[in-house]
mmCIF file of C-alpha atoms in Angstrom:
data_model
loop_
_atom_site.group_PDB
_atom_site.id
_atom_site.type_symbol
_atom_site.label_atom_id
_atom_site.label_comp_id
_atom_site.label_asym_id
_atom_site.label_seq_id
_atom_site.Cartn_x
_atom_site.Cartn_y
_atom_site.Cartn_z
ATOM 1 C CA MET A 1 -50.507 96.332 45.656
ATOM 2 C CA SER A 2 -48.813 93.719 43.664
ATOM 3 C CA ARG A 3 -46.583 92.778 46.600
ATOM 4 C CA ARG A 4 -49.663 92.330 48.870
ATOM 5 C CA ILE A 5 -51.215 90.060 46.294
ATOM 6 C CA GLY A 6 -47.984 88.044 46.055
ATOM 7 C CA ARG A 7 -47.803 87.619 49.801
ATOM 8 C CA ASN A 8 -51.424 86.468 49.995
ATOM 9 C CA SER A 9 -50.793 83.947 47.253
ATOM 10 C CA LEU A 10 -47.727 82.653 49.074
ATOM 11 C CA ALA A 11 -49.740 82.289 52.294
ATOM 12 C CA GLY A 12 -52.431 80.390 50.377
ATOM 13 C CA LEU A 13 -49.868 78.008 48.974
ATOM 14 C CA LEU A 14 -48.399 77.358 52.425
ATOM 15 C CA LEU A 15 -51.868 76.687 53.861
ATOM 16 C CA ALA A 16 -52.696 74.253 51.072
ATOM 17 C CA ALA A 17 -49.438 72.404 51.665
ATOM 18 C CA LEU A 18 -50.163 72.116 55.405
ATOM 19 C CA LEU A 19 -53.662 70.724 54.740
ATOM 20 C CA ALA A 20 -52.210 68.176 52.323
ATOM 21 C CA VAL A 21 -49.752 66.964 54.981
ATOM 22 C CA LEU A 22 -52.578 66.602 57.496
ATOM 23 C CA GLY A 23 -54.661 64.705 54.934
ATOM 24 C CA VAL A 24 -51.876 62.209 54.357
ATOM 25 C CA ALA A 25 -51.518 61.672 58.095
ATOM 26 C CA CYS A 26 -55.250 61.041 58.478
ATOM 27 C CA SER A 27 -55.310 58.437 55.762
ATOM 28 C CA GLY A 28 -52.262 56.607 57.095
ATOM 29 C CA PRO A 29 -52.193 52.961 58.037
ATOM 30 C CA ASP A 30 -52.749 53.424 61.780
ATOM 31 C CA ARG A 31 -54.804 55.957 63.719
ATOM 32 C CA SER A 32 -52.445 55.800 66.698
ATOM 33 C CA THR A 33 -49.622 57.240 64.549
ATOM 34 C CA SER A 34 -51.846 59.888 62.953
ATOM 35 C CA GLN A 35 -52.081 62.474 65.709
ATOM 36 C CA GLY A 36 -53.708 64.994 63.424
ATOM 37 C CA CYS A 37 -56.880 62.926 63.023
ATOM 38 C CA THR A 38 -59.882 64.190 64.915
ATOM 39 C CA ASP A 39 -63.178 62.496 65.650
ATOM 40 C CA ASP A 40 -64.918 64.625 63.059
ATOM 41 C CA GLY A 41 -62.046 64.458 60.600
ATOM 42 C CA PRO A 42 -61.318 61.965 57.806
ATOM 43 C CA THR A 43 -61.676 58.259 58.613
ATOM 44 C CA CYS A 44 -58.431 56.713 59.854
ATOM 45 C CA ARG A 45 -57.774 53.021 59.150
ATOM 46 C CA THR A 46 -56.674 50.896 62.091
ATOM 47 C CA SER A 47 -55.377 48.185 59.754
ATOM 48 C CA ARG A 48 -55.004 47.520 56.087
ATOM 49 C CA SER A 49 -58.273 46.684 54.453
ATOM 50 C CA SER A 50 -58.799 43.112 53.294
ATOM 51 C CA PRO A 51 -58.790 42.617 49.579
ATOM 52 C CA SER A 52 -62.139 42.438 47.905
ATOM 53 C CA PRO A 53 -63.517 38.865 47.737
ATOM 54 C CA SER A 54 -63.914 39.291 44.017
ATOM 55 C CA ALA A 55 -60.180 39.842 43.693
ATOM 56 C CA THR A 56 -59.217 36.578 45.377
ATOM 57 C CA PRO A 57 -58.786 33.415 43.310
ATOM 58 C CA SER A 58 -61.740 31.035 43.346
ATOM 59 C CA ALA A 59 -61.505 27.414 44.528
ATOM 60 C CA THR A 60 -63.616 24.657 43.070
ATOM 61 C CA VAL A 61 -65.066 22.084 45.509
ATOM 62 C CA GLY A 62 -67.058 19.286 43.896
ATOM 63 C CA GLU A 63 -69.152 21.053 41.288
ATOM 64 C CA ALA A 64 -69.802 24.190 43.317
ATOM 65 C CA THR A 65 -67.461 27.173 42.998
ATOM 66 C CA VAL A 66 -66.829 28.892 46.306
ATOM 67 C CA ARG A 67 -64.522 31.749 47.234
ATOM 68 C CA PRO A 68 -62.295 31.919 50.304
ATOM 69 C CA SER A 69 -63.543 34.049 53.195
ATOM 70 C CA PRO A 70 -61.864 37.500 53.330
ATOM 71 C CA SER A 71 -61.740 37.439 57.129
ATOM 72 C CA ALA A 72 -58.429 37.083 58.940
ATOM 73 C CA SER A 73 -59.615 33.933 60.772
ATOM 74 C CA PRO A 74 -60.522 31.301 58.184
ATOM 75 C CA THR A 75 -63.910 29.677 58.620
ATOM 76 C CA ALA A 76 -65.040 26.211 57.594
ATOM 77 C CA PRO A 77 -65.705 26.046 53.860
ATOM 78 C CA PRO A 78 -69.263 25.605 52.646
ATOM 79 C CA THR A 79 -70.473 22.043 52.211
ATOM 80 C CA PRO A 80 -69.352 20.978 48.747
ATOM 81 C CA ALA A 81 -71.962 20.085 46.203
ATOM 82 C CA LYS A 82 -72.360 16.364 45.715
ATOM 83 C CA LYS A 83 -71.221 15.079 42.398
ATOM 84 C CA PRO A 84 -73.697 12.624 40.891
ATOM 85 C CA THR A 85 -72.616 9.157 39.918
ATOM 86 C CA PRO A 86 -73.119 8.218 36.249
ATOM 87 C CA ALA A 87 -76.668 7.132 37.047
ATOM 88 C CA GLY A 88 -77.488 10.302 38.935
ATOM 89 C CA LYS A 89 -77.385 9.197 42.588
ATOM 90 C CA PRO A 90 -75.347 11.565 44.769
ATOM 91 C CA THR A 91 -72.319 10.038 46.422
ATOM 92 C CA PRO A 92 -70.538 12.010 49.126
ATOM 93 C CA PRO A 93 -66.790 12.166 48.608
ATOM 94 C CA LYS A 94 -64.480 10.366 50.981
ATOM 95 C CA ALA A 95 -62.692 12.673 53.401
ATOM 96 C CA ALA A 96 -59.197 13.237 52.104
ATOM 97 C CA GLY A 97 -56.424 12.403 54.516
ATOM 98 C CA SER A 98 -58.801 11.170 57.207
ATOM 99 C CA ALA A 99 -59.749 7.583 56.615
ATOM 100 C CA SER A 100 -61.104 7.232 60.144
ATOM 101 C CA ALA A 101 -63.556 10.080 59.622
ATOM 102 C CA ALA A 102 -65.231 8.832 56.458
ATOM 103 C CA PRO A 103 -67.273 5.841 57.651
ATOM 104 C CA ALA A 104 -68.220 7.460 60.961
ATOM 105 C CA ALA A 105 -69.891 10.282 59.057
ATOM 106 C CA ARG A 106 -71.975 7.830 57.031
ATOM 107 C CA THR A 107 -73.599 5.796 59.760
ATOM 108 C CA LYS A 108 -77.111 5.897 61.206
ATOM 109 C CA CYS A 109 -78.660 6.125 57.728
ATOM 110 C CA ALA A 110 -82.111 4.854 56.868
ATOM 111 C CA SER A 111 -80.750 3.073 53.800
ATOM 112 C CA PRO A 112 -77.439 2.535 51.964
ATOM 113 C CA GLY A 113 -78.392 5.154 49.397
ATOM 114 C CA ASP A 114 -78.896 7.740 52.142
ATOM 115 C CA CYS A 115 -75.277 7.169 53.141
ATOM 116 C CA GLY A 116 -74.034 7.545 49.577
ATOM 117 C CA PHE A 117 -73.697 3.845 48.778
ATOM 118 C CA PRO A 118 -75.024 2.272 45.571
ATOM 119 C CA ASP A 119 -78.709 1.448 45.271
ATOM 120 C CA ALA A 120 -81.309 0.960 42.551
ATOM 121 C CA ASP A 121 -81.110 4.643 41.579
ATOM 122 C CA SER A 122 -77.364 4.665 40.916
ATOM 123 C CA THR A 123 -76.905 1.306 39.176
ATOM 124 C CA GLY A 124 -78.169 -0.501 36.113
ATOM 125 C CA PRO A 125 -78.730 0.654 32.517
ATOM 126 C CA ARG A 126 -78.931 4.367 31.745
ATOM 127 C CA ILE A 127 -80.617 4.052 28.335
ATOM 128 C CA ALA A 128 -83.678 2.382 26.817
ATOM 129 C CA LEU A 129 -83.210 -1.314 26.034
ATOM 130 C CA LYS A 130 -84.246 -3.557 23.141
ATOM 131 C CA PRO A 131 -85.311 -7.173 23.846
ATOM 132 C CA HIS A 132 -82.999 -9.976 22.628
ATOM 133 C CA ASN A 133 -83.866 -13.579 23.391
ATOM 134 C CA THR A 134 -80.410 -15.030 22.956
ATOM 135 C CA GLY A 135 -80.691 -18.135 25.107
ATOM 136 C CA TYR A 136 -77.238 -19.586 25.723
ATOM 137 C CA TRP A 137 -74.762 -17.479 23.734
ATOM 138 C CA ALA A 138 -71.087 -18.420 23.375
ATOM 139 C CA ILE A 139 -69.233 -15.224 22.450
ATOM 140 C CA ARG A 140 -66.058 -15.731 20.413
ATOM 141 C CA THR A 141 -65.485 -12.251 18.967
ATOM 142 C CA ASP A 142 -62.668 -10.210 20.489
ATOM 143 C CA GLY A 143 -63.591 -6.632 21.353
ATOM 144 C CA LEU A 144 -67.353 -7.182 21.082
ATOM 145 C CA VAL A 145 -69.464 -4.470 22.743
ATOM 146 C CA ILE A 146 -73.003 -5.319 23.846
ATOM 147 C CA ARG A 147 -74.957 -2.173 24.635
ATOM 148 C CA GLY A 148 -78.632 -1.393 25.094
ATOM 149 C CA TRP A 149 -79.841 -5.004 25.052
ATOM 150 C CA ASP A 150 -82.489 -6.618 27.241
ATOM 151 C CA ILE A 151 -81.224 -10.192 27.098
ATOM 152 C CA THR A 152 -83.098 -13.322 28.064
ATOM 153 C CA GLY A 153 -80.300 -15.853 28.238
ATOM 154 C CA THR A 154 -76.663 -16.188 29.288
ATOM 155 C CA LEU A 155 -73.289 -15.052 27.970
ATOM 156 C CA ASP A 156 -70.426 -17.571 27.905
ATOM 157 C CA ILE A 157 -67.337 -15.645 26.864
ATOM 158 C CA TYR A 158 -64.474 -17.212 24.893
ATOM 159 C CA ALA A 159 -62.977 -13.898 23.752
ATOM 160 C CA ASN A 160 -60.837 -10.991 24.873
ATOM 161 C CA ASN A 161 -61.883 -7.423 25.709
ATOM 162 C CA VAL A 162 -65.624 -7.977 25.628
ATOM 163 C CA THR A 163 -67.714 -5.145 27.105
ATOM 164 C CA VAL A 164 -71.280 -5.476 28.348
ATOM 165 C CA ILE A 165 -72.687 -2.026 29.103
ATOM 166 C CA ASP A 166 -76.123 -0.501 29.667
ATOM 167 C CA THR A 167 -77.690 -3.940 29.323
ATOM 168 C CA LYS A 168 -80.031 -6.213 31.265
ATOM 169 C CA ILE A 169 -79.557 -9.962 31.486
ATOM 170 C CA THR A 170 -82.218 -12.303 32.822
ATOM 171 C CA SER A 171 -80.750 -15.792 33.176
ATOM 172 C CA ASP A 172 -82.318 -19.175 33.713
ATOM 173 C CA SER A 173 -79.020 -21.051 33.805
ATOM 174 C CA TRP A 174 -75.859 -21.291 35.896
ATOM 175 C CA TRP A 175 -74.707 -17.741 35.287
ATOM 176 C CA GLY A 176 -75.519 -14.438 33.700
ATOM 177 C CA ILE A 177 -71.993 -13.796 32.357
ATOM 178 C CA ASN A 178 -69.067 -16.210 32.504
ATOM 179 C CA LEU A 179 -65.468 -15.557 31.403
ATOM 180 C CA ARG A 180 -63.646 -18.734 30.400
ATOM 181 C CA PRO A 181 -60.005 -19.507 31.323
ATOM 182 C CA GLY A 182 -57.401 -18.070 28.982
ATOM 183 C CA TYR A 183 -59.365 -14.925 28.138
ATOM 184 C CA SER A 184 -59.157 -11.429 29.592
ATOM 185 C CA GLY A 185 -60.389 -7.833 29.492
ATOM 186 C CA LEU A 186 -64.054 -8.412 30.332
ATOM 187 C CA LYS A 187 -65.974 -5.330 31.486
ATOM 188 C CA VAL A 188 -69.539 -5.397 32.790
ATOM 189 C CA LEU A 189 -70.756 -1.846 33.419
ATOM 190 C CA HIS A 190 -74.049 -0.083 34.165
ATOM 191 C CA SER A 191 -76.044 -3.278 33.737
ATOM 192 C CA THR A 192 -78.735 -5.284 35.511
ATOM 193 C CA ILE A 193 -78.099 -8.986 36.013
ATOM 194 C CA THR A 194 -80.852 -11.105 37.474
ATOM 195 C CA ALA A 195 -82.342 -14.593 37.164
ATOM 196 C CA VAL A 196 -85.525 -16.625 37.317
ATOM 197 C CA PRO A 197 -85.597 -18.609 40.568
ATOM 198 C CA GLY A 198 -86.455 -22.265 40.062
ATOM 199 C CA LYS A 199 -85.744 -22.262 36.308
ATOM 200 C CA GLY A 200 -82.049 -23.088 36.241
ATOM 201 C CA PRO A 201 -80.086 -26.337 36.486
ATOM 202 C CA ASP A 202 -79.782 -28.176 39.797
ATOM 203 C CA ASN A 203 -83.347 -27.374 40.782
ATOM 204 C CA GLY A 204 -83.021 -23.679 40.186
ATOM 205 C CA GLY A 205 -79.327 -23.242 40.939
ATOM 206 C CA VAL A 206 -78.686 -19.959 39.187
ATOM 207 C CA ASP A 207 -75.316 -19.560 40.866
ATOM 208 C CA TYR A 208 -73.284 -16.700 39.404
ATOM 209 C CA ALA A 209 -74.301 -13.325 38.065
ATOM 210 C CA VAL A 210 -70.709 -12.755 36.892
ATOM 211 C CA SER A 211 -68.137 -15.541 37.048
ATOM 212 C CA ASN A 212 -64.421 -15.207 36.307
ATOM 213 C CA MET A 213 -62.967 -18.648 35.642
ATOM 214 C CA GLY A 214 -59.641 -17.255 34.453
ATOM 215 C CA VAL A 215 -56.614 -15.681 36.078
ATOM 216 C CA SER A 216 -56.936 -12.171 34.650
ATOM 217 C CA SER A 217 -58.749 -9.266 36.256
ATOM 218 C CA ILE A 218 -62.216 -8.230 35.101
ATOM 219 C CA GLU A 219 -64.213 -5.119 35.946
ATOM 220 C CA VAL A 220 -67.781 -5.077 37.220
ATOM 221 C CA GLY A 221 -69.093 -1.599 37.999
ATOM 222 C CA TRP A 222 -72.394 0.237 38.596
ATOM 223 C CA CYS A 223 -74.390 -2.988 38.217
ATOM 224 C CA ASP A 224 -77.693 -3.982 39.832
ATOM 225 C CA VAL A 225 -77.416 -7.683 40.724
ATOM 226 C CA SER A 226 -80.055 -9.873 42.327
ATOM 227 C CA VAL A 227 -81.289 -13.475 42.819
ATOM 228 C CA PHE A 228 -78.040 -15.393 42.142
ATOM 229 C CA GLY A 229 -76.794 -17.586 45.000
ATOM 230 C CA ASP A 230 -73.109 -16.594 44.670
ATOM 231 C CA ALA A 231 -73.592 -13.369 42.793
ATOM 232 C CA LEU A 232 -70.060 -12.147 41.984
ATOM 233 C CA SER A 233 -67.617 -15.051 41.866
ATOM 234 C CA MET A 234 -63.911 -14.513 41.171
ATOM 235 C CA GLY A 235 -60.390 -14.582 42.541
ATOM 236 C CA GLN A 236 -59.251 -11.418 40.788
ATOM 237 C CA GLY A 237 -61.160 -8.414 39.573
ATOM 238 C CA ASN A 238 -62.316 -4.881 40.279
ATOM 239 C CA LEU A 239 -65.812 -4.843 41.768
ATOM 240 C CA HIS A 240 -66.962 -1.307 42.422
ATOM 241 C CA ASP A 241 -70.152 0.721 42.816
ATOM 242 C CA ASN A 242 -72.450 -2.293 42.544
ATOM 243 C CA TYR A 243 -75.771 -2.959 44.255
ATOM 244 C CA VAL A 244 -76.149 -6.670 45.100
ATOM 245 C CA HIS A 245 -79.402 -7.524 46.830
ATOM 246 C CA ASP A 246 -82.387 -9.887 47.159
ATOM 247 C CA ILE A 247 -80.399 -13.098 46.970
ATOM 248 C CA VAL A 248 -82.894 -15.955 46.606
ATOM 249 C CA PRO A 249 -82.253 -19.198 48.523
ATOM 250 C CA PHE A 250 -83.136 -22.565 46.997
ATOM 251 C CA ILE A 251 -82.875 -26.290 47.730
ATOM 252 C CA ASN A 252 -80.585 -28.065 45.283
ATOM 253 C CA LEU A 253 -81.101 -31.527 43.818
ATOM 254 C CA GLY A 254 -79.193 -32.974 46.758
ATOM 255 C CA GLY A 255 -81.961 -31.774 49.041
ATOM 256 C CA GLU A 256 -79.817 -29.100 50.734
ATOM 257 C CA TRP A 257 -80.120 -25.369 50.890
ATOM 258 C CA GLN A 258 -77.636 -23.792 48.518
ATOM 259 C CA HIS A 259 -75.142 -21.540 50.350
ATOM 260 C CA THR A 260 -75.392 -17.888 49.370
ATOM 261 C CA ASN A 261 -72.850 -15.038 49.133
ATOM 262 C CA THR A 262 -72.983 -11.692 47.372
ATOM 263 C CA VAL A 263 -69.228 -11.914 46.612
ATOM 264 C CA ILE A 264 -67.282 -15.155 46.778
ATOM 265 C CA SER A 265 -63.664 -16.130 46.188
ATOM 266 C CA GLY A 266 -62.451 -19.701 46.548
ATOM 267 C CA GLY A 267 -58.773 -18.893 47.054
ATOM 268 C CA GLY A 268 -55.780 -19.837 44.950
ATOM 269 C CA ASN A 269 -55.954 -16.508 43.147
ATOM 270 C CA THR A 270 -52.861 -15.092 41.468
ATOM 271 C CA GLY A 271 -54.096 -11.520 40.975
ATOM 272 C CA HIS A 272 -55.706 -8.820 43.082
ATOM 273 C CA LEU A 273 -59.383 -8.774 44.015
ATOM 274 C CA ILE A 274 -60.708 -5.281 44.767
ATOM 275 C CA ILE A 275 -64.139 -4.916 46.370
ATOM 276 C CA ARG A 276 -64.739 -1.189 46.754
ATOM 277 C CA HIS A 277 -67.778 1.012 47.339
ATOM 278 C CA ASN A 278 -70.480 -1.592 46.836
ATOM 279 C CA THR A 279 -73.747 -2.291 48.612
ATOM 280 C CA LEU A 280 -73.679 -6.010 49.423
ATOM 281 C CA LEU A 281 -76.869 -7.390 50.965
ATOM 282 C CA ASN A 282 -77.499 -11.052 51.721
ATOM 283 C CA PRO A 283 -80.933 -11.347 53.338
ATOM 284 C CA THR A 284 -80.920 -15.178 53.303
ATOM 285 C CA SER A 285 -81.894 -16.608 56.672
ATOM 286 C CA LEU A 286 -79.582 -18.902 58.621
ATOM 287 C CA LYS A 287 -81.998 -21.791 58.087
ATOM 288 C CA GLN A 288 -81.924 -21.335 54.305
ATOM 289 C CA GLY A 289 -78.218 -21.545 53.574
ATOM 290 C CA ALA A 290 -76.860 -18.089 54.354
ATOM 291 C CA SER A 291 -73.074 -18.118 54.125
ATOM 292 C CA GLY A 292 -71.548 -14.638 53.881
ATOM 293 C CA SER A 293 -72.079 -11.266 52.378
ATOM 294 C CA ILE A 294 -68.409 -11.447 51.354
ATOM 295 C CA GLY A 295 -66.974 -14.954 51.429
ATOM 296 C CA LEU A 296 -63.199 -15.274 51.122
ATOM 297 C CA PHE A 297 -62.739 -19.031 51.396
ATOM 298 C CA ALA A 298 -59.620 -21.163 51.064
ATOM 299 C CA ASP A 299 -61.503 -23.838 49.121
ATOM 300 C CA THR A 300 -59.038 -24.239 46.249
ATOM 301 C CA GLY A 301 -55.951 -22.548 47.706
ATOM 302 C CA VAL A 302 -54.636 -19.733 49.871
ATOM 303 C CA VAL A 303 -56.585 -16.470 49.780
ATOM 304 C CA ARG A 304 -54.291 -13.525 49.060
ATOM 305 C CA ASN A 305 -54.301 -9.925 47.828
ATOM 306 C CA VAL A 306 -57.871 -8.814 48.488
ATOM 307 C CA THR A 307 -58.960 -5.236 49.201
ATOM 308 C CA VAL A 308 -62.345 -4.730 50.863
ATOM 309 C CA ASP A 309 -62.810 -0.980 51.169
ATOM 310 C CA ASP A 310 -65.698 1.446 51.696
ATOM 311 C CA ASN A 311 -68.588 -1.005 51.308
ATOM 312 C CA TRP A 312 -72.025 -1.259 52.917
ATOM 313 C CA ILE A 313 -72.251 -4.893 54.035
ATOM 314 C CA ALA A 314 -75.139 -6.799 55.624
ATOM 315 C CA GLY A 315 -76.316 -10.366 56.091
ATOM 316 C CA GLY A 316 -75.006 -13.895 55.901
ATOM 317 C CA ALA A 317 -74.029 -16.238 58.708
ATOM 318 C CA TYR A 318 -71.032 -13.937 59.095
ATOM 319 C CA ALA A 319 -71.030 -10.736 57.077
ATOM 320 C CA LEU A 320 -67.398 -11.366 56.106
ATOM 321 C CA TYR A 321 -65.294 -14.513 55.946
ATOM 322 C CA GLY A 322 -61.720 -13.267 56.093
ATOM 323 C CA GLY A 323 -59.705 -15.961 54.320
ATOM 324 C CA SER A 324 -58.648 -18.221 57.213
ATOM 325 C CA THR A 325 -55.221 -18.865 58.734
ATOM 326 C CA GLY A 326 -53.130 -18.790 55.559
ATOM 327 C CA ALA A 327 -54.559 -15.594 54.142
ATOM 328 C CA THR A 328 -52.141 -12.747 53.307
ATOM 329 C CA GLY A 329 -52.471 -9.279 51.841
ATOM 330 C CA ILE A 330 -56.087 -8.881 52.965
ATOM 331 C CA ARG A 331 -56.988 -5.236 53.595
ATOM 332 C CA VAL A 332 -60.378 -4.510 55.155
ATOM 333 C CA THR A 333 -60.826 -0.773 55.643
ATOM 334 C CA ASP A 334 -63.529 1.855 56.108
ATOM 335 C CA ASN A 335 -66.531 -0.452 55.688
ATOM 336 C CA ILE A 336 -69.999 -0.133 57.207
ATOM 337 C CA PHE A 337 -71.487 -3.353 58.610
ATOM 338 C CA SER A 338 -75.229 -2.824 58.681
ATOM 339 C CA THR A 339 -77.612 -4.314 61.246
ATOM 340 C CA GLU A 340 -80.593 -4.339 58.891
ATOM 341 C CA TYR A 341 -80.886 -8.153 58.954
ATOM 342 C CA HIS A 342 -79.106 -9.123 62.172
ATOM 343 C CA PRO A 343 -77.976 -7.174 65.254
ATOM 344 C CA ALA A 344 -74.377 -8.265 64.537
ATOM 345 C CA SER A 345 -74.650 -7.671 60.762
ATOM 346 C CA GLY A 346 -74.300 -11.407 60.138
ATOM 347 C CA GLY A 347 -76.422 -13.946 61.975
ATOM 348 C CA TYR A 348 -73.435 -15.095 64.054
ATOM 349 C CA GLY A 349 -71.287 -12.001 63.861
ATOM 350 C CA VAL A 350 -69.446 -9.506 61.700
ATOM 351 C CA VAL A 351 -66.363 -11.476 60.681
ATOM 352 C CA ALA A 352 -64.957 -14.982 60.949
ATOM 353 C CA HIS A 353 -61.634 -16.596 59.988
ATOM 354 C CA TRP A 354 -59.671 -13.352 60.123
ATOM 355 C CA ASN A 355 -55.913 -13.977 60.088
ATOM 356 C CA ALA A 356 -54.620 -11.091 62.180
ATOM 357 C CA ASP A 357 -51.013 -12.274 61.899
ATOM 358 C CA GLY A 358 -50.956 -12.755 58.130
ATOM 359 C CA ALA A 359 -48.390 -10.723 56.205
ATOM 360 C CA GLY A 360 -49.945 -7.549 54.856
ATOM 361 C CA ASN A 361 -53.306 -8.103 56.525
ATOM 362 C CA VAL A 362 -54.915 -4.845 57.677
ATOM 363 C CA TRP A 363 -58.143 -4.286 59.589
ATOM 364 C CA ARG A 364 -58.831 -0.570 60.040
ATOM 365 C CA ASN A 365 -61.755 1.670 60.850
ATOM 366 C CA ASN A 366 -64.610 -0.693 60.117
ATOM 367 C CA ARG A 367 -67.839 0.263 61.837
ATOM 368 C CA MET A 368 -71.324 -0.936 62.542
ATOM 369 C CA SER A 369 -74.091 1.127 61.004
ATOM 370 C CA ASP A 370 -74.653 2.771 64.397
ATOM 371 C CA GLY A 371 -71.066 4.055 64.379
ATOM 372 C CA ARG A 372 -69.415 1.516 66.695
ATOM 373 C CA LEU A 373 -65.947 0.324 65.760
ATOM 374 C CA VAL A 374 -65.704 -3.373 64.887
ATOM 375 C CA GLN A 375 -62.873 -5.608 66.082
ATOM 376 C CA PRO A 376 -62.402 -8.900 64.202
ATOM 377 C CA GLU A 377 -62.627 -12.297 65.806
ATOM 378 C CA PRO A 378 -59.455 -14.391 65.492
ATOM 379 C CA ALA A 379 -59.119 -17.040 62.804
ATOM 380 C CA SER A 380 -60.235 -20.541 63.717
#
């Protein structure tokens, strides 16, 4: 009796072992190598399962956190969330490693803001302002910060490292802000600079929103600029994320229409002028003194070392004057030339006086607002 029980136990153990072996085979990595698997048996994997999405590391794109797809064939990542500019207007990021793709994707827009360029919503003061009727104000205090002011007057700066931020200036004189020779470090940020047409010298000649008379670089960023005939005037500086618009033409005391430009440089500069990611609109008609949207002129010397990159540009006789025959180090890349005022962006064309043979001069991937590539006219 005891022997029969022992034999039955041994048979049970052998049967359990055989079932365990079959179970391992059925849960193996490949059904084709698991001959013991039947259609109604345990599920057999044909390949290793992909790891759970929650176990994979996350990747941050813009401000949205997305996780890589667990599929074997990677799919296009979700559209990244747009990161707002300091004033809250979304600006699509530039395509990394594909300069030729960036402007083409931002054409055929109803407005500059729709294409991610600066406009009234993304420029100007971000805080409430307090009125200050300063009139003409000569600033002689190094490191002065002017913030939250609504100024009626002009700033003439004889000091270093002055910052004007979150401020509005309404001028009735030659300029809104002027940096004198021998001084440096001026920053004009998140501000509105405008003027009263007809109230300035020379029969209303409010010429310069921001003028750099020196040889050091200044920064002008996220500013809303209007009215002034030659709005941003300098040979060296960093002009970025500004909205320059509604330039107002006027007849000077000599009886002539004052020429107008949203950005102007007279040449002879010793530093680097960077004009990047601005909206530059010169609606002045050809009969009322329109010059350029960007005017790089060799008036006082050779034009050199200017970067014009990723701007929305429209208006002027020519939208861009390229520096003439002696110009060197002029890089014009990834800009949109809008047809909102003229079919050719400027009244006579996109660009004039481009020195294609100048050392370091680059013209690359500039497009009309309908997506067409623009080729520059030769210098004359």
